[in-house]
């Protein structure tokens, strides 16, 4: 039995499948954008403490997390579009 390549992002492994947790692509996108914003706020808070405490390793991790969130935002915009976006 072969193992799936763990370096492949989930979006490349399987296409987005809408679930019952939203009523439309617009509400799903809004929900996900709000959640990403909350995650970003949390990363910013941790980064501020790490900077004050001079913890470069934690600051590095925060920068990497910010890059991942930015990538998720791009993917979200490409996955959940509606006519006004085009």
Coordinates of C-alpha atoms in Angstrom, one line a residue:
X1 CA 0.0 0.0 0.0
X2 CA 1.5 3.3 -1.0
X3 CA 1.5 6.3 1.2
X4 CA 0.3 9.7 0.0
X5 CA 3.0 12.3 -0.4
X6 CA 2.7 14.5 2.7
X7 CA 4.4 17.5 1.0
X8 CA 1.5 17.8 -1.5
X9 CA -1.0 20.5 -0.2
X10 CA -4.5 19.1 0.5
X11 CA -6.0 21.3 -2.3
X12 CA -3.8 19.5 -4.8
X13 CA -4.9 16.1 -3.5
X14 CA -8.6 16.6 -3.7
X15 CA -10.9 19.3 -5.1
X16 CA -12.9 21.5 -2.8
X17 CA -16.1 19.8 -1.8
X18 CA -18.9 22.1 -0.5
X19 CA -20.3 21.0 2.7
X20 CA -23.6 21.7 4.6
X21 CA -21.8 24.3 6.8
X22 CA -22.6 27.1 4.4
X23 CA -25.5 28.2 2.1
X24 CA -23.6 29.7 -0.8
X25 CA -20.0 30.3 -2.0
X26 CA -20.3 33.9 -0.9
X27 CA -21.2 33.0 2.7
X28 CA -18.5 30.3 2.8
X29 CA -15.9 32.7 1.5
X30 CA -17.0 35.3 4.1
X31 CA -16.8 32.7 6.9
X32 CA -13.4 31.5 5.8
X33 CA -12.0 35.1 5.4
X34 CA -13.2 36.0 8.9
X35 CA -11.5 32.8 10.3
X36 CA -8.3 33.6 8.5
X37 CA -8.4 37.1 9.9
X38 CA -8.7 35.7 13.4
X39 CA -5.8 33.4 12.8
X40 CA -3.7 36.3 11.5
X41 CA -4.6 38.3 14.6
X42 CA -3.4 35.5 16.8
X43 CA -0.2 35.2 14.9
X44 CA 0.4 38.9 15.3
X45 CA -0.2 38.7 19.0
X46 CA 2.3 35.9 19.4
X47 CA 4.8 37.7 17.1
X48 CA 4.5 40.9 19.3
X49 CA 5.4 38.9 22.5
X50 CA 8.2 37.1 20.7
X51 CA 9.7 40.3 19.5
X52 CA 9.4 41.9 23.0
X53 CA 11.1 38.8 24.5
X54 CA 13.7 38.6 21.7
X55 CA 12.7 35.1 20.6
X56 CA 13.9 34.9 17.0
X57 CA 12.8 31.3 16.5
X58 CA 9.2 32.1 17.4
X59 CA 9.3 35.2 15.2
X60 CA 10.5 33.0 12.3
X61 CA 7.7 30.6 12.9
X62 CA 5.2 33.5 12.9
X63 CA 6.5 34.8 9.6
X64 CA 6.1 31.3 8.1
X65 CA 2.6 31.1 9.5
X66 CA 1.8 34.5 7.9
X67 CA 3.1 33.2 4.6
X68 CA 0.9 30.1 4.9
X69 CA -2.2 32.2 5.7
X70 CA -1.5 34.4 2.7
X71 CA -1.3 31.3 0.5
X72 CA -4.6 30.1 1.9
X73 CA -6.2 33.5 1.1
X74 CA -5.0 33.2 -2.5
X75 CA -6.4 29.7 -2.7
X76 CA -9.7 30.8 -1.2
X77 CA -10.0 33.6 -3.8
X78 CA -9.4 31.1 -6.6
X79 CA -11.7 28.4 -5.2
X80 CA -14.7 30.5 -4.2
X81 CA -15.4 33.0 -6.9
X82 CA -18.6 34.7 -7.9
X83 CA -19.4 37.0 -10.9
X84 CA -18.3 40.3 -9.3
X85 CA -14.8 38.9 -8.8
X86 CA -14.2 38.6 -12.6

